[in-house]
Amino acid sequence: MLIAGIVLLAVRPSGRLPAQTVDALARRFAAMTAVTGYEQAMTDSLLTLLPGSARDRAGNVTLTLGSGAPTRVVFCPLDEVGYVVGNITDDGYVMLRRVGTVPLPNPIYDQQLEGQQVTLFGRRGPIPGVVGVRSTHLTRGRPAATESPFTVDNAIVDVGASSRDEVLRLGIAMLTPVALTKRPHVYGTRLLAAPAAGRRAACAALAAVVLSKPRVRGTVLVAFVVQTRYQRDDLATLSNLHGPIDIVRESTMPLVASLSVKFEDTTVETVDLADADVLMKNLVRWFGAVR
């Protein structure tokens, strides 16, 4: 039967002690960068982490648990809105273009780049850079209403080079992926702040469940999905690549591992890791449930 719907788990904070594995995995995943379309470094890490996993033709990391009917699917999205090198100037500066969701998650999304440290993932490894800001001296006294908001077209990245050739020698070329430098921060009572923290913590919970070798009824396809920011039909892609996915009743519908967040799509997106504990318990129950 073709895929017909998605169940989004509603999670609430748990009063029980945290699973340290989930916390460690969430911090580890939040420190990774997976610009949509350029997720291979993160998927390589998942292939090493999860025994029996494989990369399918679409680039997703998948593994199959259990056997027999029914066949169900659980997945989490890995990728994030990011940038690629759009131009390299003669004097060694890098210009950017955005890749991912259109329209933007919020209208001033690109302003988070201004004056910030970024990482360029070139052929010779990651290269640090910084996005320039407008001179406060040259713009002083201008009416604020005449200043247009910062956009990706204003993003000029300095990588310490003084010519195009120097940039190229660093391993940076056109379409090299670029993202804000990740600094995951845990504060309060297990609150994790980082870009795409909610997605990464949900994927950490799913990975932790898989590593715990849960009891499985029927067959469960576990997928860590790439290129979701291109607004494709991820469930149809999984079904086409891995065979029909049965839907028997609500308990066997395809499942998206997700968590609620605060400050969504910002550099300080925050997720409560206690919610990841609850998500883990719900996943374990779902893996073993067939009605």
Short mmCIF file of C-alpha atoms in Angstrom, two decimals:
data_model
loop_
_atom_site.label_atom_id
_atom_site.label_comp_id
_atom_site.label_asym_id
_atom_site.label_seq_id
_atom_site.Cartn_x
_atom_site.Cartn_y
_atom_site.Cartn_z
CA MET A 1 0.00 0.00 0.00
CA LEU A 2 1.29 3.47 -0.78
CA ILE A 3 2.28 5.82 1.98
CA ALA A 4 -0.67 7.81 3.22
CA GLY A 5 0.36 9.96 6.16
CA ILE A 6 2.75 10.97 8.89
CA VAL A 7 2.49 10.78 12.66
CA LEU A 8 4.24 13.62 14.47
CA LEU A 9 5.06 12.66 18.04
CA ALA A 10 4.03 15.22 20.62
CA VAL A 11 6.67 15.16 23.34
CA ARG A 12 6.71 16.62 26.80
CA PRO A 13 9.52 16.98 29.35
CA SER A 14 10.25 13.90 31.43
CA GLY A 15 10.97 13.89 35.14
CA ARG A 16 13.24 10.86 34.93
CA LEU A 17 17.00 10.91 34.80
CA PRO A 18 18.47 11.60 31.34
CA ALA A 19 20.15 9.04 29.14
CA GLN A 20 23.69 10.32 28.76
CA THR A 21 24.05 8.63 25.38
CA VAL A 22 21.33 10.85 23.96
CA ASP A 23 22.95 13.99 25.37
CA ALA A 24 26.35 13.07 23.94
CA LEU A 25 24.90 12.19 20.54
CA ALA A 26 22.80 15.36 20.43
CA ARG A 27 25.85 17.54 21.12
CA ARG A 28 27.87 15.60 18.58
CA PHE A 29 25.22 15.86 15.86
CA ALA A 30 24.59 19.55 16.60
CA ALA A 31 28.28 20.26 16.01
CA MET A 32 28.07 18.76 12.50
CA THR A 33 27.17 20.64 9.35
CA ALA A 34 24.88 19.16 6.69
CA VAL A 35 23.99 21.89 4.20
CA THR A 36 21.16 20.54 2.07
CA GLY A 37 22.64 18.70 -0.90
CA TYR A 38 26.03 18.48 0.83
CA GLU A 39 25.33 16.09 3.69
CA GLN A 40 27.94 13.43 2.87
CA ALA A 41 30.32 14.19 5.75
CA MET A 42 27.52 13.73 8.28
CA THR A 43 26.15 10.64 6.57
CA ASP A 44 29.67 9.17 6.55
CA SER A 45 29.73 9.58 10.34
CA LEU A 46 26.33 7.89 10.67
CA LEU A 47 27.48 4.95 8.55
CA THR A 48 30.37 4.45 10.96
CA LEU A 49 28.15 4.90 14.03
CA LEU A 50 25.32 2.55 13.03
CA PRO A 51 26.33 -1.05 12.22
CA GLY A 52 24.40 -2.48 9.29
CA SER A 53 23.49 0.90 7.82
CA ALA A 54 23.98 1.81 4.17
CA ARG A 55 23.67 4.84 1.89
CA ASP A 56 20.88 4.52 -0.68
CA ARG A 57 20.83 6.07 -4.17
CA ALA A 58 19.31 9.29 -2.86
CA GLY A 59 22.06 9.68 -0.25
CA ASN A 60 19.91 8.75 2.76
CA VAL A 61 21.40 6.56 5.48
CA THR A 62 19.09 3.60 6.04
CA LEU A 63 18.97 0.32 7.89
CA THR A 64 16.31 -2.35 8.22
CA LEU A 65 15.35 -3.85 11.56
CA GLY A 66 13.20 -6.95 12.06
CA SER A 67 11.48 -8.95 9.34
CA GLY A 68 8.08 -9.87 8.04
CA ALA A 69 4.87 -7.87 7.79
CA PRO A 70 3.97 -5.13 8.24
CA THR A 71 6.68 -2.86 6.85
CA ARG A 72 6.87 0.52 8.56
CA VAL A 73 9.23 3.49 8.26
CA VAL A 74 10.64 5.94 10.78
CA PHE A 75 12.88 8.78 9.66
CA CYS A 76 14.42 12.07 10.68
CA PRO A 77 15.66 14.90 8.43
CA LEU A 78 19.40 15.63 8.61
CA ASP A 79 19.92 18.67 6.42
CA GLU A 80 19.88 22.39 7.09
CA VAL A 81 19.50 25.60 5.10
CA GLY A 82 22.98 26.81 4.22
CA TYR A 83 25.12 28.51 1.61
CA VAL A 84 27.57 27.76 -1.17
CA VAL A 85 30.33 29.79 -2.76
CA GLY A 86 28.77 31.81 -5.57
CA ASN A 87 31.78 33.85 -6.65
CA ILE A 88 35.42 34.50 -5.79
CA THR A 89 36.65 38.04 -6.37
CA ASP A 90 40.02 38.94 -7.85
CA ASP A 91 41.13 40.32 -4.46
CA GLY A 92 40.37 37.07 -2.61
CA TYR A 93 36.93 37.56 -1.14
CA VAL A 94 34.18 34.94 -1.32
CA MET A 95 30.56 35.68 -2.21
CA LEU A 96 27.69 33.41 -1.20
CA ARG A 97 24.43 31.98 -2.50
CA ARG A 98 21.79 30.33 -0.32
CA VAL A 99 20.64 26.73 -0.80
CA GLY A 100 17.59 25.17 0.79
CA THR A 101 14.09 26.25 1.64
CA VAL A 102 12.44 28.94 -0.47
CA PRO A 103 10.81 31.04 0.83
CA LEU A 104 13.08 31.61 3.79
CA PRO A 105 12.15 30.21 7.22
CA ASN A 106 11.89 33.85 8.31
CA PRO A 107 12.30 37.07 6.27
CA ILE A 108 15.54 38.16 7.96
CA TYR A 109 17.15 34.71 8.02
CA ASP A 110 20.31 35.85 6.22
CA GLN A 111 20.98 38.60 8.77
CA GLN A 112 22.29 35.90 11.09
CA LEU A 113 25.39 35.76 8.86
CA GLU A 114 26.41 39.39 9.28
CA GLY A 115 29.71 39.72 11.14
CA GLN A 116 29.75 36.02 12.08
CA GLN A 117 32.36 33.28 11.76
CA VAL A 118 31.64 30.71 9.07
CA THR A 119 33.25 27.49 7.94
CA LEU A 120 33.90 26.68 4.28
CA PHE A 121 34.11 22.95 3.58
CA GLY A 122 36.64 22.83 0.77
CA ARG A 123 38.47 19.98 -0.93
CA ARG A 124 41.40 20.28 1.49
CA GLY A 125 39.30 20.37 4.64
CA PRO A 126 37.36 23.02 6.58
CA ILE A 127 38.54 26.62 6.25
CA PRO A 128 37.52 29.34 8.75
CA GLY A 129 36.16 32.63 7.48
CA VAL A 130 34.30 35.68 8.70
CA VAL A 131 31.46 37.64 7.10
CA GLY A 132 32.15 41.36 6.85
CA VAL A 133 29.95 44.11 8.28
CA ARG A 134 29.21 47.58 7.02
CA SER A 135 31.50 50.28 8.32
CA THR A 136 29.84 52.20 11.13
CA HIS A 137 32.13 55.14 10.35
CA LEU A 138 31.21 55.41 6.67
CA THR A 139 27.48 54.95 7.32
CA ARG A 140 27.26 57.21 10.39
CA GLY A 141 24.66 59.95 10.03
CA ARG A 142 22.68 58.31 7.25
CA PRO A 143 18.93 58.05 7.86
CA ALA A 144 18.14 54.55 9.07
CA ALA A 145 15.22 54.31 6.65
CA THR A 146 17.62 54.46 3.69
CA GLU A 147 19.56 51.37 4.80
CA SER A 148 18.27 48.17 3.24
CA PRO A 149 18.33 45.01 5.37
CA PHE A 150 21.34 42.70 5.12
CA THR A 151 20.81 39.91 2.59
CA VAL A 152 22.95 37.08 1.27
CA ASP A 153 24.00 39.41 -1.55
CA ASN A 154 25.76 41.54 1.08
CA ALA A 155 27.68 38.58 2.50
CA ILE A 156 31.39 39.03 1.74
CA VAL A 157 33.55 36.35 3.36
CA ASP A 158 37.19 36.94 4.26
CA VAL A 159 39.28 33.74 4.42
CA GLY A 160 42.61 35.53 4.81
CA ALA A 161 43.45 35.44 1.10
CA SER A 162 44.54 38.37 -1.04
CA SER A 163 43.79 36.92 -4.48
CA ARG A 164 41.56 34.45 -6.28
CA ASP A 165 44.50 32.06 -6.70
CA GLU A 166 45.13 32.04 -2.94
CA VAL A 167 41.50 31.12 -2.32
CA LEU A 168 41.68 28.30 -4.86
CA ARG A 169 44.87 26.97 -3.24
CA LEU A 170 42.93 26.65 0.03
CA GLY A 171 40.69 24.11 -1.71
CA ILE A 172 37.76 26.52 -2.03
CA ALA A 173 35.92 26.60 -5.35
CA MET A 174 32.52 27.46 -6.76
CA LEU A 175 29.71 25.63 -4.91
CA THR A 176 31.87 24.85 -1.87
CA PRO A 177 29.36 24.52 1.02
CA VAL A 178 29.44 27.20 3.71
CA ALA A 179 27.71 27.36 7.11
CA LEU A 180 27.85 29.26 10.35
CA THR A 181 30.59 27.82 12.56
CA LYS A 182 28.87 25.46 14.98
CA ARG A 183 29.27 25.94 18.73
CA PRO A 184 26.59 23.81 20.45
CA HIS A 185 25.87 25.16 23.92
CA VAL A 186 24.21 23.26 26.76
CA TYR A 187 22.71 25.44 29.48
CA GLY A 188 20.09 25.35 32.19
CA THR A 189 18.58 21.93 32.76
CA ARG A 190 19.73 20.09 29.64
CA LEU A 191 18.79 22.77 27.12
CA LEU A 192 20.78 22.53 23.89
CA ALA A 193 21.19 25.61 21.69
CA ALA A 194 22.58 25.39 18.16
CA PRO A 195 21.46 25.88 14.57
CA ALA A 196 19.03 23.06 13.67
CA ALA A 197 19.24 21.79 17.28
CA GLY A 198 15.76 20.26 17.13
CA ARG A 199 16.48 18.16 14.05
CA ARG A 200 19.83 17.02 15.36
CA ALA A 201 18.48 16.06 18.81
CA ALA A 202 15.63 14.10 17.20
CA CYS A 203 18.11 12.25 14.99
CA ALA A 204 20.25 11.61 18.08
CA ALA A 205 17.26 10.05 19.84
CA LEU A 206 16.54 7.83 16.84
CA ALA A 207 20.20 6.78 16.59
CA ALA A 208 20.32 6.02 20.32
CA VAL A 209 17.25 3.79 20.01
CA VAL A 210 18.78 1.90 17.08
CA LEU A 211 22.02 1.41 19.04
CA SER A 212 20.01 0.00 21.96
CA LYS A 213 18.81 -2.85 19.68
CA PRO A 214 15.09 -2.50 20.48
CA ARG A 215 12.52 -5.27 20.12
CA VAL A 216 10.93 -4.95 16.68
CA ARG A 217 7.60 -6.30 15.46
CA GLY A 218 7.44 -6.76 11.70
CA THR A 219 9.92 -4.79 9.60
CA VAL A 220 11.02 -1.23 10.36
CA LEU A 221 12.97 0.85 7.86
CA VAL A 222 15.00 3.47 9.73
CA ALA A 223 16.13 6.41 7.58
CA PHE A 224 18.22 9.51 8.18
CA VAL A 225 17.02 11.60 5.26
CA VAL A 226 18.93 14.18 3.19
CA GLN A 227 17.82 17.06 0.95
CA THR A 228 14.54 17.59 2.79
CA ARG A 229 15.00 21.37 2.43
CA TYR A 230 14.32 20.99 -1.28
CA GLN A 231 10.67 20.30 -0.41
CA ARG A 232 10.54 16.91 -2.07
CA ASP A 233 8.25 14.04 -1.01
CA ASP A 234 10.63 12.18 1.29
CA LEU A 235 8.26 9.33 2.05
CA ALA A 236 7.58 8.68 -1.63
CA THR A 237 11.34 8.64 -2.25
CA LEU A 238 11.87 6.07 0.50
CA SER A 239 9.00 3.94 -0.80
CA ASN A 240 10.33 4.01 -4.36
CA LEU A 241 13.85 3.08 -3.26
CA HIS A 242 13.04 0.49 -0.62
CA GLY A 243 9.75 -1.01 -1.71
CA PRO A 244 6.14 -0.41 -0.68
CA ILE A 245 5.53 0.57 2.93
CA ASP A 246 2.45 -0.97 4.50
CA ILE A 247 -0.03 1.05 6.49
CA VAL A 248 -2.24 -1.15 8.61
CA ARG A 249 -3.46 1.09 11.41
CA GLU A 250 -2.41 4.28 13.11
CA SER A 251 0.30 2.51 15.11
CA THR A 252 2.01 1.41 11.90
CA MET A 253 1.90 4.69 9.99
CA PRO A 254 5.20 6.19 8.89
CA LEU A 255 6.76 8.17 11.67
CA VAL A 256 8.75 11.39 11.63
CA ALA A 257 11.05 11.68 14.64
CA SER A 258 10.67 15.31 15.69
CA LEU A 259 10.95 17.57 18.72
CA SER A 260 9.46 20.92 19.62
CA VAL A 261 11.92 23.83 19.79
CA LYS A 262 12.19 27.45 20.81
CA PHE A 263 13.69 30.16 18.56
CA GLU A 264 13.24 27.95 15.50
CA ASP A 265 15.53 28.52 12.50
CA THR A 266 17.87 30.84 14.41
CA THR A 267 21.47 30.42 15.53
CA VAL A 268 20.18 29.77 19.05
CA GLU A 269 17.43 27.29 18.24
CA THR A 270 16.90 25.52 21.55
CA VAL A 271 15.65 22.03 22.35
CA ASP A 272 15.05 20.44 25.73
CA LEU A 273 17.00 17.18 25.85
CA ALA A 274 14.49 15.84 28.36
CA ASP A 275 12.09 15.79 25.40
CA ALA A 276 14.58 13.56 23.57
CA ASP A 277 14.23 11.05 26.43
CA VAL A 278 10.47 10.97 25.89
CA LEU A 279 10.93 10.63 22.15
CA MET A 280 13.22 7.65 22.73
CA LYS A 281 10.61 5.91 24.90
CA ASN A 282 7.90 6.55 22.34
CA LEU A 283 10.11 5.20 19.57
CA VAL A 284 10.96 2.03 21.51
CA ARG A 285 7.25 1.47 22.15
CA TRP A 286 6.42 2.12 18.48
CA PHE A 287 9.14 -0.27 17.24
CA GLY A 288 7.59 -3.12 19.21
CA ALA A 289 3.91 -2.31 18.61
CA VAL A 290 1.78 -3.95 15.95
CA ARG A 291 -2.00 -3.96 16.35
#
